[in-house]
Short mmCIF file of C-alpha atoms in Angstrom, two decimals:
data_model
loop_
_atom_site.label_atom_id
_atom_site.label_comp_id
_atom_site.label_asym_id
_atom_site.label_seq_id
_atom_site.Cartn_x
_atom_site.Cartn_y
_atom_site.Cartn_z
CA MET I 1 0.00 0.00 0.00
CA LYS I 2 2.86 2.35 0.84
CA LYS I 3 4.51 1.75 -2.58
CA LEU I 4 1.19 2.40 -4.35
CA LEU I 5 0.75 5.69 -2.48
CA ILE I 6 4.32 6.80 -3.29
CA THR I 7 3.81 5.88 -6.98
CA ALA I 8 0.53 7.84 -7.10
CA VAL I 9 2.14 10.92 -5.51
CA LEU I 10 5.06 10.80 -7.99
CA ALA I 11 2.68 10.38 -10.95
CA ILE I 12 0.52 13.31 -9.86
CA SER I 13 3.54 15.54 -9.25
CA SER I 14 4.95 14.71 -12.71
CA LEU I 15 1.58 15.60 -14.27
CA ALA I 16 1.57 18.93 -12.44
CA GLN I 17 5.07 19.74 -13.73
CA ALA I 18 4.46 18.64 -17.33
CA GLU I 19 3.90 21.22 -20.03
CA ASP I 20 1.12 19.15 -21.59
CA ALA I 21 -0.64 16.60 -19.40
CA ARG I 22 -4.07 15.02 -19.66
CA ILE I 23 -6.02 12.05 -18.39
CA GLY I 24 -8.66 10.32 -20.47
CA VAL I 25 -11.41 7.77 -20.04
CA HIS I 26 -12.20 5.29 -22.82
CA LEU I 27 -15.97 5.12 -23.34
CA GLY I 28 -16.89 2.86 -26.23
CA SER I 29 -16.59 2.01 -29.89
CA TYR I 30 -18.66 1.53 -33.00
CA HIS I 31 -17.36 -1.36 -35.12
CA PHE I 32 -18.28 -1.33 -38.80
CA SER I 33 -19.18 -5.01 -38.50
CA SER I 34 -21.50 -6.43 -35.86
CA ASP I 35 -19.01 -8.86 -34.28
CA GLY I 36 -17.07 -6.53 -31.94
CA ASN I 37 -17.72 -5.66 -28.30
CA ASN I 38 -18.62 -1.96 -28.30
CA VAL I 39 -18.31 -1.45 -24.53
CA ASN I 40 -14.66 -0.56 -24.00
CA PRO I 41 -14.04 1.07 -20.61
CA GLY I 42 -10.49 2.10 -19.78
CA ILE I 43 -8.16 4.91 -18.81
CA TYR I 44 -5.12 6.61 -20.32
CA GLY I 45 -2.67 9.40 -19.70
CA VAL I 46 -0.60 11.66 -21.93
CA VAL I 47 2.41 13.54 -20.54
CA ASP I 48 4.31 15.77 -22.97
CA GLY I 49 3.20 13.48 -25.82
CA TRP I 50 4.13 10.17 -24.17
CA THR I 51 0.96 8.07 -24.02
CA ALA I 52 0.00 4.96 -22.02
CA GLY I 53 -3.31 3.31 -21.24
CA THR I 54 -5.48 0.25 -20.89
CA PHE I 55 -9.02 -0.72 -21.92
CA TYR I 56 -11.35 -3.71 -22.32
CA ASN I 57 -11.11 -4.42 -26.05
CA SER I 58 -13.51 -5.71 -28.71
CA LYS I 59 -12.21 -9.27 -28.23
CA ARG I 60 -13.31 -9.01 -24.56
CA ARG I 61 -9.69 -8.93 -23.35
CA GLN I 62 -7.65 -6.31 -21.55
CA SER I 63 -5.39 -4.30 -23.85
CA PHE I 64 -2.37 -2.26 -22.75
CA TYR I 65 -0.71 0.26 -25.02
CA GLY I 66 2.04 2.84 -25.10
CA GLY I 67 3.45 5.26 -27.61
CA TYR I 68 3.71 8.90 -28.56
CA THR I 69 0.95 11.34 -29.56
CA TRP I 70 1.46 14.32 -31.84
CA GLU I 71 -1.34 16.88 -31.62
CA SER I 72 -2.03 19.99 -33.71
CA ASP I 73 -2.73 23.41 -32.30
CA GLU I 74 -6.38 24.02 -31.51
CA TRP I 75 -8.49 25.67 -34.19
CA LYS I 76 -12.03 26.75 -33.27
CA ARG I 77 -12.01 24.28 -30.33
CA LEU I 78 -10.91 21.40 -32.63
CA SER I 79 -7.55 19.64 -32.79
CA ALA I 80 -6.17 16.69 -34.73
CA ALA I 81 -3.79 14.08 -33.34
CA VAL I 82 -2.09 10.83 -34.25
CA THR I 83 -0.77 8.26 -31.80
CA LEU I 84 1.93 5.77 -32.85
CA GLY I 85 2.87 2.91 -30.57
CA LEU I 86 2.34 -0.71 -29.58
CA ILE I 87 -0.77 -2.45 -28.24
CA THR I 88 -1.45 -5.87 -26.69
CA GLY I 89 -4.59 -7.94 -26.21
CA TYR I 90 -5.52 -8.89 -29.77
CA GLY I 91 -3.18 -11.77 -30.56
CA LYS I 92 -2.04 -14.76 -28.56
CA GLY I 93 -0.41 -13.98 -25.23
CA ALA I 94 1.07 -10.54 -24.70
CA THR I 95 2.28 -10.11 -28.29
CA PRO I 96 2.42 -6.37 -29.05
CA TYR I 97 1.11 -5.08 -32.37
CA PRO I 98 1.87 -1.74 -34.05
CA MET I 99 -0.75 0.94 -33.48
CA VAL I 100 -1.52 4.03 -35.61
CA ILE I 101 -4.55 5.93 -34.30
CA PRO I 102 -5.63 9.26 -35.81
CA SER I 103 -8.14 11.32 -33.83
CA ILE I 104 -10.07 14.56 -33.62
CA GLY I 105 -10.58 16.34 -30.30
CA TRP I 106 -13.39 18.80 -29.55
CA ARG I 107 -12.97 21.05 -26.49
CA HIS I 108 -16.59 21.49 -25.54
CA GLY I 109 -16.35 22.71 -21.94
CA LEU I 110 -19.48 20.83 -20.85
CA LEU I 111 -17.55 18.96 -18.12
CA GLY I 112 -15.13 21.75 -17.25
CA LYS I 113 -13.41 24.20 -19.55
CA ALA I 114 -10.51 21.81 -20.16
CA SER I 115 -12.68 18.80 -21.14
CA VAL I 116 -12.28 17.29 -24.60
CA LEU I 117 -14.39 14.72 -26.47
CA ARG I 118 -11.99 12.68 -28.62
CA ILE I 119 -13.11 10.52 -31.56
CA MET I 120 -10.49 8.05 -32.78
CA PHE I 121 -10.39 6.06 -36.00
CA VAL I 122 -9.09 2.55 -35.33
CA PRO I 123 -8.03 0.99 -38.65
CA ARG I 124 -8.66 -2.67 -39.28
CA ALA I 125 -5.59 -4.77 -38.63
CA SER I 126 -5.04 -8.26 -40.01
CA HIS I 127 -6.29 -9.81 -36.76
CA GLN I 128 -9.48 -7.66 -36.66
CA LYS I 129 -12.54 -7.94 -38.85
CA SER I 130 -13.44 -4.26 -39.18
CA HIS I 131 -12.51 -0.63 -38.66
CA ALA I 132 -13.94 1.15 -35.63
CA LEU I 133 -14.68 4.60 -34.30
CA HIS I 134 -13.83 5.00 -30.62
CA ALA I 135 -14.88 7.75 -28.20
CA SER I 136 -13.11 9.01 -25.10
CA MET I 137 -13.30 11.98 -22.74
CA GLU I 138 -10.15 13.69 -21.55
CA TRP I 139 -9.22 16.50 -19.22
CA LYS I 140 -6.14 18.69 -19.62
CA PHE I 141 -4.16 19.93 -16.63
#
């Protein structure tokens, strides 16, 4: 318990010192075929572009991912981003697969002035049957 508390304090302090830090909650997906699980709860964090997270995927397994996110400047409350990295949970065992996820963020301010609705396009990979659109909510620090 003590180690968990120390880790949480260090993580929060690094978020507070980061130039760009945000936390997001994975909400769900729409798969272009009817065979995927569309309930995909999870959480992620982005600190100065470095991205890590986890969610319950369309294969009904836990996925973990990490990578780097490049995001454009905001224009009329919209921004574009792309995340490149590795993701697990789709193949056998913990085999990581490459991940390229483009997204659009809309700063709407409905849940605080720093809240953003993010819609991601998840391209079909060889081990998946269809493309998907995925929604998340994030809050910038």
